[in-house]
Coordinates of C-alpha atoms and ligand atoms in Angstrom, one line a residue:
Chain F
M1 CA -39.3 87.6 -221.6
Q2 CA -37.1 86.6 -224.4
K3 CA -39.3 84.5 -226.8
F4 CA -37.8 81.2 -228.0
S5 CA -37.9 80.5 -231.8
A6 CA -35.7 79.4 -234.4
F7 CA -35.1 83.0 -235.2
S8 CA -34.2 83.9 -231.7
L9 CA -31.7 80.9 -231.5
A10 CA -30.0 82.0 -234.9
R11 CA -29.8 85.6 -233.5
Q12 CA -28.1 84.4 -230.2
A13 CA -25.8 82.0 -232.0
L14 CA -24.5 85.0 -234.0
G15 CA -23.8 86.7 -230.7
R16 CA -22.0 83.5 -229.2
H17 CA -25.0 82.8 -227.0
L18 CA -23.8 85.6 -224.7
G19 CA -27.2 87.5 -224.9
W20 CA -29.6 85.0 -223.0
T21 CA -31.1 86.4 -219.9
P22 CA -32.3 84.5 -216.8
Q23 CA -35.7 82.8 -217.5
W24 CA -37.5 84.2 -214.3
R25 CA -36.8 86.9 -211.8
S26 CA -35.0 86.2 -208.6
V27 CA -36.7 88.2 -205.9
A28 CA -37.0 88.7 -202.2
P29 CA -40.6 88.4 -200.7
K30 CA -42.7 91.5 -200.6
P31 CA -44.7 92.3 -197.4
S32 CA -47.9 91.2 -198.9
Y33 CA -49.6 89.5 -201.9
D34 CA -53.0 88.8 -203.1
A35 CA -52.3 85.0 -203.1
I36 CA -49.4 82.9 -201.8
I37 CA -48.7 79.4 -203.2
V38 CA -46.7 77.2 -200.8
G39 CA -44.6 74.8 -202.8
G40 CA -42.6 75.5 -206.1
G41 CA -43.0 72.2 -207.8
G42 CA -44.8 71.8 -211.1
H43 CA -48.2 72.1 -209.4
G44 CA -47.6 75.1 -207.5
L45 CA -45.8 77.0 -210.2
G46 CA -48.7 76.0 -212.7
T47 CA -51.2 77.2 -210.2
A48 CA -49.6 80.7 -210.0
Y49 CA -49.4 80.7 -213.8
Y50 CA -53.1 80.1 -214.3
L51 CA -54.1 82.5 -211.5
A52 CA -52.3 85.0 -213.4
K53 CA -53.3 84.0 -216.8
Q54 CA -56.9 83.1 -216.4
H55 CA -58.2 84.8 -213.2
G56 CA -56.5 88.3 -213.4
L57 CA -54.4 88.1 -210.2
R58 CA -50.9 89.3 -210.7
N59 CA -49.7 90.1 -207.2
I60 CA -48.9 86.4 -206.4
A61 CA -45.8 84.7 -204.7
V62 CA -44.8 81.1 -204.9
V63 CA -42.7 80.2 -201.9
E64 CA -40.4 77.2 -202.1
K65 CA -38.3 75.8 -199.2
G66 CA -35.5 74.5 -201.4
W67 CA -34.7 75.1 -205.1
L68 CA -37.4 75.3 -207.7
A69 CA -39.0 72.0 -208.5
G70 CA -36.5 69.9 -206.5
G71 CA -39.3 67.8 -205.0
N72 CA -41.2 65.0 -206.8
T73 CA -41.4 67.0 -209.9
A74 CA -37.6 66.4 -210.3
R75 CA -37.8 62.8 -209.2
N76 CA -40.6 61.2 -211.1
T77 CA -40.6 59.0 -214.1
T78 CA -43.0 61.4 -216.0
I79 CA -45.6 59.0 -217.3
I80 CA -48.6 60.7 -218.7
R81 CA -52.0 58.9 -219.3
S82 CA -55.6 59.4 -218.5
N83 CA -57.0 55.9 -218.5
Y84 CA -58.2 55.9 -215.0
L85 CA -61.4 53.7 -214.0
F86 CA -63.9 56.2 -212.5
E87 CA -65.6 59.0 -214.4
Q88 CA -64.4 61.6 -211.8
S89 CA -60.8 60.5 -212.2
S90 CA -60.8 60.0 -215.9
S91 CA -62.2 63.5 -216.5
Y92 CA -59.7 65.1 -214.2
Y93 CA -56.7 63.3 -215.8
E94 CA -58.3 63.8 -219.3
H95 CA -58.5 67.5 -218.5
A96 CA -54.8 67.5 -217.8
L97 CA -53.9 65.4 -220.9
K98 CA -55.7 67.9 -223.1
L99 CA -53.7 70.7 -221.6
W100 CA -50.5 68.8 -222.1
E101 CA -51.2 68.6 -225.9
T102 CA -50.9 72.2 -226.4
L103 CA -48.7 73.1 -223.5
S104 CA -45.4 73.8 -225.3
E105 CA -47.0 76.3 -227.5
E106 CA -49.0 77.8 -224.5
L107 CA -45.8 78.4 -222.5
N108 CA -43.4 79.0 -225.5
Y109 CA -41.3 76.3 -224.0
N110 CA -40.6 72.8 -225.3
V111 CA -41.9 70.5 -222.5
M112 CA -41.0 67.6 -224.7
F113 CA -44.5 66.0 -224.4
S114 CA -44.2 62.7 -226.4
Q115 CA -47.5 60.8 -227.1
R116 CA -45.6 57.5 -227.7
G117 CA -48.3 55.4 -226.1
C118 CA -48.6 53.6 -222.9
L119 CA -48.8 49.8 -222.7
M120 CA -50.1 48.4 -219.5
I121 CA -49.1 44.7 -219.3
A122 CA -51.5 42.1 -217.8
H123 CA -49.9 39.0 -216.1
T124 CA -52.6 37.3 -214.5
V125 CA -56.2 36.5 -215.1
H126 CA -57.2 39.3 -212.7
D127 CA -55.0 41.9 -214.6
V128 CA -56.8 40.7 -217.8
Q129 CA -60.3 41.2 -216.3
V130 CA -59.4 44.5 -214.6
F131 CA -57.7 46.0 -217.6
K132 CA -60.5 45.1 -219.9
R133 CA -63.0 46.7 -217.6
H134 CA -60.7 49.8 -217.7
V135 CA -60.7 49.8 -221.4
Y136 CA -64.6 49.6 -221.6
A137 CA -65.0 52.2 -218.8
N138 CA -62.5 54.5 -220.6
R139 CA -64.3 54.2 -223.9
L140 CA -67.8 54.9 -222.4
N141 CA -66.1 58.1 -221.0
G142 CA -64.8 58.9 -224.4
I143 CA -61.2 58.2 -223.6
D144 CA -58.9 56.2 -225.9
N145 CA -57.8 52.7 -224.7
E146 CA -57.7 49.6 -226.4
W147 CA -57.0 45.9 -225.5
M148 CA -54.1 43.9 -227.3
T149 CA -53.1 40.3 -227.5
P150 CA -49.6 39.4 -226.5
E151 CA -48.5 39.2 -230.2
E152 CA -50.1 42.8 -230.8
A153 CA -48.3 44.1 -227.7
K154 CA -45.0 42.7 -229.1
A155 CA -45.5 44.3 -232.5
F156 CA -46.1 47.6 -230.6
C157 CA -43.0 47.1 -228.5
P158 CA -40.7 44.7 -230.0
P159 CA -38.2 44.3 -226.9
L160 CA -41.0 42.6 -224.9
N161 CA -40.6 38.9 -224.1
I162 CA -44.0 37.1 -224.7
S163 CA -42.8 33.6 -224.0
P164 CA -45.6 31.8 -222.0
N165 CA -42.8 30.3 -219.8
I166 CA -41.5 33.2 -217.7
R167 CA -42.6 33.9 -214.3
Y168 CA -44.9 36.7 -215.2
P169 CA -46.0 35.9 -218.6
V170 CA -47.6 38.6 -220.8
L171 CA -51.3 37.6 -221.1
G172 CA -52.2 40.9 -223.0
A173 CA -52.1 44.7 -222.5
S174 CA -54.1 47.7 -222.7
L175 CA -52.8 50.6 -224.8
Q176 CA -53.6 54.3 -224.5
R177 CA -52.0 55.7 -227.7
R178 CA -52.4 59.4 -226.5
A179 CA -50.3 58.6 -223.4
G180 CA -46.5 59.3 -223.1
T181 CA -44.0 61.2 -221.2
A182 CA -42.8 64.7 -220.9
R183 CA -39.5 66.5 -219.6
H184 CA -40.1 67.0 -215.8
D185 CA -37.8 70.1 -215.4
A186 CA -39.0 71.7 -218.5
V187 CA -42.6 71.8 -217.2
A188 CA -41.6 73.5 -214.0
W189 CA -39.2 76.0 -215.7
G190 CA -41.7 76.7 -218.5
F191 CA -44.5 77.5 -215.9
A192 CA -41.9 79.5 -213.8
R193 CA -40.8 81.6 -216.7
A194 CA -44.3 82.4 -218.0
A195 CA -45.7 83.1 -214.4
S196 CA -42.7 85.4 -213.6
D197 CA -43.3 87.2 -216.9
M198 CA -46.7 88.1 -215.7
G199 CA -45.4 89.5 -212.4
V200 CA -45.6 86.4 -210.2
D201 CA -42.7 86.3 -207.6
I202 CA -40.8 83.1 -207.3
I203 CA -39.1 82.9 -204.0
E204 CA -36.7 80.0 -203.4
N205 CA -34.9 79.0 -200.2
C206 CA -38.1 80.2 -198.3
E207 CA -39.7 77.6 -196.0
V208 CA -43.2 78.2 -194.7
T209 CA -42.9 77.6 -191.0
G210 CA -46.4 78.8 -189.8
I211 CA -49.9 79.9 -191.1
D212 CA -51.3 82.9 -189.6
R213 CA -55.0 83.6 -188.8
D214 CA -57.1 86.4 -187.4
A215 CA -59.6 86.1 -184.6
A216 CA -62.4 84.9 -186.8
G217 CA -60.0 82.0 -188.1
N218 CA -59.4 83.5 -191.5
V219 CA -55.9 83.0 -193.1
T220 CA -54.0 86.3 -192.9
G221 CA -50.6 85.1 -194.1
V222 CA -47.7 82.7 -193.5
Q223 CA -44.5 82.8 -191.4
T224 CA -41.4 81.9 -193.4
T225 CA -37.8 81.5 -192.8
R226 CA -37.4 84.9 -194.7
G227 CA -39.9 86.5 -192.5
P228 CA -43.7 86.9 -192.5
I229 CA -45.6 87.5 -195.6
R230 CA -49.2 88.7 -195.7
S231 CA -52.1 87.2 -197.8
K232 CA -55.8 86.4 -197.5
K233 CA -55.4 83.5 -199.7
V234 CA -52.8 80.7 -199.3
G235 CA -52.8 77.7 -201.5
V236 CA -50.8 74.7 -200.3
S237 CA -49.2 72.4 -203.1
A238 CA -46.4 70.8 -200.9
A239 CA -46.8 67.1 -201.9
G240 CA -44.8 65.1 -199.4
H241 CA -45.0 67.9 -196.9
S242 CA -48.7 68.7 -197.2
S243 CA -49.4 67.1 -193.7
V244 CA -46.7 69.1 -192.2
V245 CA -47.9 72.5 -193.6
L246 CA -51.7 71.9 -193.1
G247 CA -50.7 70.7 -189.6
M248 CA -49.7 74.4 -189.0
A249 CA -53.4 75.4 -189.2
G250 CA -54.5 72.5 -187.1
I251 CA -55.8 70.5 -190.2
R252 CA -55.3 66.8 -190.4
L253 CA -55.1 65.3 -193.8
P254 CA -56.0 61.6 -194.8
L255 CA -52.4 61.2 -196.0
Q256 CA -49.5 58.9 -195.3
V257 CA -46.0 59.5 -197.0
N258 CA -44.0 56.7 -198.4
P259 CA -40.7 56.5 -200.2
L260 CA -40.9 55.9 -203.9
Q261 CA -37.9 54.9 -205.9
A262 CA -36.7 55.2 -209.5
L263 CA -33.5 54.6 -211.4
V264 CA -32.0 55.1 -214.8
S265 CA -29.6 53.2 -216.9
E266 CA -26.6 54.4 -219.0
P267 CA -27.7 56.1 -222.1
V268 CA -28.2 54.0 -225.2
K269 CA -29.5 54.4 -228.7
P270 CA -33.3 54.3 -229.2
A271 CA -34.4 50.9 -228.3
F272 CA -37.6 51.2 -226.3
P273 CA -40.5 52.9 -228.2
C274 CA -43.2 53.4 -225.6
V275 CA -44.1 53.4 -222.1
V276 CA -44.5 50.0 -220.6
M277 CA -46.2 49.6 -217.1
S278 CA -46.8 46.4 -215.2
N279 CA -48.7 46.7 -212.0
T280 CA -48.2 43.1 -211.0
I281 CA -44.3 43.3 -211.1
H282 CA -44.3 46.9 -209.9
A283 CA -42.4 48.2 -212.9
Y284 CA -42.7 51.0 -215.4
I285 CA -40.1 51.8 -218.1
S286 CA -39.6 54.4 -220.8
Q287 CA -36.7 55.7 -222.6
S288 CA -35.7 59.3 -222.2
D289 CA -34.6 61.5 -225.1
K290 CA -31.2 61.3 -223.7
G291 CA -31.2 57.5 -224.2
E292 CA -31.5 56.4 -220.6
M293 CA -33.9 53.7 -219.7
V294 CA -36.0 55.3 -216.9
I295 CA -37.5 52.6 -214.5
G296 CA -39.7 53.1 -211.6
A297 CA -39.9 50.7 -208.7
G298 CA -42.5 49.9 -206.2
T299 CA -43.3 52.0 -203.0
D300 CA -41.5 51.3 -199.8
S301 CA -44.1 49.9 -197.1
Y302 CA -43.4 52.3 -194.4
V303 CA -44.0 56.0 -193.6
S304 CA -40.8 58.0 -194.1
Y305 CA -39.9 61.4 -195.0
T306 CA -36.4 60.3 -196.2
Q307 CA -36.0 60.6 -199.9
R308 CA -34.7 57.1 -200.1
G309 CA -35.8 53.5 -199.6
G310 CA -34.6 49.9 -199.4
M311 CA -32.5 48.4 -202.1
H312 CA -34.6 45.2 -202.2
V313 CA -37.6 47.4 -203.6
P314 CA -35.8 48.3 -207.0
A315 CA -34.1 44.9 -207.0
H316 CA -37.4 43.2 -207.1
T317 CA -38.4 45.3 -210.1
L318 CA -35.2 44.8 -211.9
E319 CA -35.4 41.1 -211.6
A320 CA -38.7 40.9 -213.2
I321 CA -37.8 43.4 -215.8
C322 CA -34.8 41.3 -216.8
E323 CA -37.3 38.5 -217.7
L324 CA -39.8 40.7 -219.3
V325 CA -37.2 42.6 -221.4
P326 CA -34.2 40.4 -221.8
D327 CA -32.2 43.0 -223.6
F328 CA -31.9 45.1 -220.5
R329 CA -29.8 42.4 -218.8
R330 CA -26.7 43.9 -220.2
L331 CA -27.6 47.6 -219.2
R332 CA -25.8 49.3 -216.4
M333 CA -27.8 51.3 -213.9
L334 CA -26.4 54.8 -213.3
R335 CA -28.4 56.5 -210.6
S336 CA -31.2 55.8 -208.2
W337 CA -33.1 58.0 -206.0
G338 CA -36.4 58.3 -204.0
G339 CA -39.1 60.9 -203.4
I340 CA -41.6 61.3 -200.7
T341 CA -45.2 60.5 -202.1
D342 CA -48.3 61.6 -200.2
N343 CA -50.8 58.9 -200.5
T344 CA -54.6 59.0 -199.8
P345 CA -56.6 55.8 -198.7
D346 CA -58.3 55.8 -202.1
R347 CA -55.3 56.9 -204.1
S348 CA -57.1 59.8 -205.5
P349 CA -56.0 63.5 -205.0
I350 CA -57.4 66.2 -203.0
T351 CA -57.9 69.7 -204.8
A352 CA -60.2 71.5 -202.6
K353 CA -61.0 74.4 -199.9
T354 CA -60.2 73.5 -196.4
S355 CA -62.2 74.2 -193.1
V356 CA -60.1 77.3 -192.6
P357 CA -61.3 80.3 -194.7
G358 CA -58.7 81.4 -197.3
L359 CA -56.7 78.2 -197.0
Y360 CA -56.7 75.8 -199.9
V361 CA -54.9 72.4 -200.6
N362 CA -53.9 70.5 -203.6
C363 CA -52.2 67.2 -202.5
G364 CA -52.5 63.4 -202.3
W365 CA -51.2 63.0 -205.8
G366 CA -48.9 60.3 -204.2
T367 CA -47.2 58.2 -206.9
G368 CA -49.1 59.5 -209.9
G369 CA -49.4 63.3 -210.0
F370 CA -46.9 64.4 -212.6
K371 CA -49.3 63.6 -215.3
A372 CA -52.0 65.8 -213.7
T373 CA -49.6 68.9 -213.4
P374 CA -51.3 71.4 -215.8
G375 CA -54.9 70.0 -215.0
A376 CA -54.3 70.2 -211.2
A377 CA -52.7 73.7 -211.5
N378 CA -55.5 74.8 -213.7
L379 CA -58.3 73.6 -211.3
F380 CA -56.6 74.6 -208.2
A381 CA -56.1 78.2 -209.6
W382 CA -59.9 78.3 -210.4
T383 CA -60.7 77.0 -206.7
I384 CA -58.5 79.6 -205.2
A385 CA -59.6 82.5 -207.4
R386 CA -63.3 81.8 -207.1
D387 CA -63.3 80.3 -203.6
E388 CA -65.3 77.3 -204.9
P389 CA -64.2 74.2 -206.9
H390 CA -64.5 73.6 -210.5
P391 CA -67.1 70.9 -211.4
I392 CA -64.1 68.7 -212.4
N393 CA -62.5 68.8 -209.0
A394 CA -65.6 69.2 -207.0
P395 CA -65.6 65.4 -205.8
F396 CA -62.0 65.6 -204.8
T397 CA -62.6 66.9 -201.2
I398 CA -61.2 66.1 -197.8
E399 CA -64.8 65.5 -196.6
R400 CA -65.3 62.5 -199.0
F401 CA -63.6 60.3 -196.4
R402 CA -66.3 61.4 -193.8
D403 CA -69.0 61.1 -196.3
G404 CA -68.0 57.8 -197.8
A405 CA -67.9 59.2 -201.3
L406 CA -64.4 57.7 -202.1
I407 CA -63.1 57.6 -205.6
D408 CA -61.3 54.3 -205.2
E409 CA -58.5 54.1 -207.7
A410 CA -56.5 51.9 -205.6
A411 CA -57.2 48.9 -207.9
A412 CA -55.9 51.0 -210.8
A413 CA -53.1 52.6 -209.2
A414 CA -52.0 49.9 -206.7
V415 CA -48.5 50.4 -208.4
A416 CA -46.7 53.7 -208.4
H417 CA -46.7 55.8 -211.6
Chain U
M1 CA -33.2 47.9 -196.1
L2 CA -34.1 48.4 -192.5
L3 CA -32.7 46.2 -189.7
I4 CA -35.6 45.4 -187.5
E5 CA -35.4 43.8 -184.0
C6 CA -38.4 41.5 -183.4
P7 CA -38.7 41.3 -179.6
Y8 CA -39.0 37.4 -180.0
C9 CA -36.5 36.5 -182.6
G10 CA -33.9 39.4 -182.5
P11 CA -32.6 41.4 -185.3
R12 CA -33.7 40.5 -188.9
A13 CA -33.8 41.9 -192.3
E14 CA -36.8 44.1 -193.2
I15 CA -38.0 41.8 -196.0
E16 CA -38.9 39.2 -193.3
F17 CA -41.5 41.8 -192.0
S18 CA -44.7 43.4 -193.1
Y19 CA -45.6 46.9 -192.2
G20 CA -48.8 47.3 -189.9
G21 CA -49.1 51.1 -189.8
E22 CA -49.7 53.4 -186.9
A23 CA -49.8 51.7 -183.5
H24 CA -52.1 52.3 -180.5
I25 CA -55.4 52.9 -182.4
D26 CA -58.6 52.1 -180.6
R27 CA -61.5 51.0 -182.4
P28 CA -64.3 53.2 -181.2
G29 CA -67.9 52.0 -180.5
P30 CA -70.9 52.5 -182.6
E31 CA -72.1 55.6 -180.6
V32 CA -69.4 58.0 -182.2
S33 CA -70.0 60.6 -184.7
E34 CA -69.3 60.3 -188.4
E35 CA -66.3 62.7 -187.9
E36 CA -64.7 60.2 -185.2
W37 CA -65.6 57.1 -187.3
A38 CA -63.9 58.6 -190.5
S39 CA -61.0 59.5 -188.4
F40 CA -60.6 55.9 -187.1
L41 CA -61.0 54.6 -190.6
Y42 CA -58.9 57.0 -192.5
L43 CA -56.8 59.4 -190.5
R44 CA -53.4 58.2 -189.6
E45 CA -50.5 60.1 -187.9
N46 CA -48.2 61.2 -190.7
T47 CA -45.5 62.4 -188.3
K48 CA -42.3 64.0 -189.5
G49 CA -40.4 62.8 -186.3
V50 CA -40.8 59.9 -184.0
L51 CA -43.8 57.5 -185.0
A52 CA -45.2 54.7 -183.2
E53 CA -46.0 51.8 -185.6
R54 CA -46.7 48.1 -185.9
W55 CA -44.5 45.5 -187.6
R56 CA -45.4 41.9 -188.1
H57 CA -42.6 39.4 -188.3
A58 CA -44.5 37.7 -191.3
H59 CA -41.9 35.4 -192.3
G60 CA -40.5 34.6 -189.0
C61 CA -42.6 34.0 -185.7
G62 CA -45.6 35.7 -187.4
R63 CA -46.2 38.0 -184.3
F64 CA -47.1 41.6 -184.2
F65 CA -45.1 44.1 -182.2
N66 CA -44.6 47.9 -182.0
A67 CA -41.6 50.1 -182.7
L68 CA -40.7 53.8 -182.4
R69 CA -39.0 55.1 -185.5
D70 CA -37.7 58.6 -186.6
T71 CA -39.3 59.2 -190.0
R72 CA -36.7 61.8 -190.7
T73 CA -33.8 59.3 -190.6
D74 CA -35.6 55.9 -190.4
E75 CA -33.6 55.2 -187.3
F76 CA -35.5 52.9 -184.7
K77 CA -35.6 54.3 -181.2
A78 CA -37.3 51.2 -179.5
F79 CA -39.1 47.9 -180.2
Y80 CA -41.8 46.7 -177.7
E81 CA -44.6 44.1 -177.3
M82 CA -48.2 44.8 -178.2
G83 CA -50.2 46.0 -175.2
E84 CA -47.1 47.8 -173.8
K85 CA -47.5 51.5 -173.5
R86 CA -45.4 53.8 -175.8
P87 CA -42.1 54.2 -174.4
D88 CA -42.0 57.9 -173.4
A89 CA -38.2 58.4 -174.1
E90 CA -38.1 60.6 -177.4
K91 CA -41.4 62.2 -177.0
K92 CA -40.0 65.7 -177.5
E93 CA -38.3 64.9 -180.6
G94 CA -41.6 63.6 -182.1
E95 CA -43.2 66.9 -181.9
G96 CA -43.3 69.3 -184.8
A97 CA -45.6 67.7 -187.3
Ligands
FAD1 C1 -39.9 58.0 -208.0 C2 -41.1 58.7 -208.4 C3 -41.8 58.3 -209.7 C4 -42.9 58.9 -210.1 N1 -43.6 58.6 -211.3 C5 -44.6 59.3 -211.8 C6 -45.0 59.0 -213.0 O1 -44.5 58.3 -213.8 N2 -46.1 59.7 -213.4 C7 -46.9 60.6 -212.7 O2 -47.8 61.0 -213.1 N3 -46.4 60.9 -211.4 C8 -45.2 60.3 -210.8 N4 -44.7 60.5 -209.6 C9 -45.6 61.3 -208.8 C10 -45.2 62.8 -209.0 O3 -43.9 63.2 -209.0 C11 -45.9 63.8 -208.1 O4 -47.3 63.4 -207.9 C12 -45.9 65.2 -208.6 O5 -44.7 65.6 -209.3 C13 -46.2 66.2 -207.6 O6 -45.9 67.6 -207.9 P1 -45.9 68.7 -207.0 O7 -45.5 70.0 -207.7 O8 -47.2 68.7 -206.2 O9 -44.8 68.3 -205.9 P2 -43.3 68.6 -205.7 O10 -42.5 68.8 -206.9 O11 -42.8 67.7 -204.7 O12 -43.5 70.1 -205.1 C14 -43.8 70.4 -203.8 C15 -42.9 71.4 -203.1 O13 -43.1 71.9 -202.1 C16 -42.1 72.3 -201.3 N5 -42.4 72.5 -199.9 C17 -42.7 71.5 -199.0 N6 -42.9 72.1 -197.8 C18 -42.7 73.3 -198.0 C19 -42.8 74.4 -197.0 N7 -42.9 74.3 -195.7 N8 -42.5 75.8 -197.5 C20 -42.3 75.9 -198.7 N9 -42.3 74.9 -199.6 C21 -42.4 73.7 -199.3 C22 -41.1 71.3 -201.6 O14 -39.8 71.5 -201.5 C23 -41.4 70.9 -203.2 O15 -40.5 71.6 -204.0 C24 -43.5 59.9 -209.2 C25 -43.0 60.2 -208.0 C26 -41.9 59.6 -207.6 C27 -41.2 60.0 -206.2
ZN2 ZN1 -40.1 37.2 -184.8

């Protein structure tokens, strides 16, 4: 692996940049592996990386039906934060946030993690109550979050309109200063490069079409469009297609998929200093390093596997944003797209063993799993390697729905992010 | 935006409707096991293919009705009244997920 540094950049510049080599090996599947990860998004690639790095497994394949990280990893608005309400969730998301803080160094890859702060705007009395409750709960759990008056919010984010006369006035905001954004592609590429370097095979254009089991029911491998591959451990990290893949082993998951849309504006000079989220108007905004305003809209209401949704959903968001940030009225929108988000009834994920020995699943991240990428990958790798969950992901089982032990973040995550 | 055909009012824009989730779910009695109760509460078909679902013409006649829609294309296959059986038509296509 070519190490990236100022020195290597200078050396390559002298060679007119003709000396760079591919960042990961392109390989055909081998007949068998110690572990197979289904899904080459950030979560799946990260899982392979931590399996190799921390659990000593090297004979691992990541199989991806399309191209690397072309799913929700490539489609999300990259907001990273850990200010969730319940202890179980905040410790999971905080585990991820801590890993984000050192990820660029760990991978020798600039994932452009920027802790520019995330303001969550309250527009109603109920928002104010809920967000204050979050601030207190987070602080008790040792997670930074603070309450701001409208004036303080405007001082932190000057483009905000805090006039009391708009349709959704700003009544206050909570601010997590350690929250921010990262570069979605870089996370996937960084994990892929580091995993490949440790011997992990990354196999694109290879769709899993079946899960093989022996007479006792144990997993023995997968069927793919590039032939069968044997393995006693299969970890599924297929986001929007989790129900489809687990269905191949007869497992029903408590998931429903909905389209979630986002859009970006033309690039402009730095004009928006932080992340702003509003649950009430279903909006979340940040400015990318390229200069585009990145805007997330609400979820379409119906189950769908199409990576698109109705135009009225982003239109609703944009109407409200034009009032909240009047400067944006003159921006032209360049592109919009959708992703398939896998939502659980309590809006918390599943990172767990399944009822089939050797089959593991990490799913249900729905509209908000980018922020968890290194944390989920790290804990999923632990779960697969040891055949038991880490204490942090132990509550995030499939069985919690049967047992009534929900982790109900729906109030916090009623909007997509 | 979807064009949805209310059996009572005819074709209308999606913004007039609210989504009611999977159709044809029977509420079980108190005698069922925890697994069955949990599946009634939380397990829904997440079909990649033809799905039977409920819609409510919230900003129109206010009535519930059912529809068959292919979740791979969002194309509607049928609209039918509550209480009617699922039209068998595209059954084959619905398989696979
Ligand atoms: C518009 C939008 C905005 C979002 N904004 C945010 C945000 O601001 N912050 C945040 O934290 N989260 C956000 N999310 C959610 C976030 O994108 C996801 O939770 C996260 O990226 C999931 O990562 P993943 O690696 O599990 O999924 P993916 O990147 O979707 O990877 C799953 C992979 O599995 C592959 N696959 C599926 N079936 C098979 C098969 N049979 N065989 C082989 N491979 C298969 C897919 O092709 C895909 O590449 C957003 C999502 C969307 C759509
Ligand atoms: Zn009607």
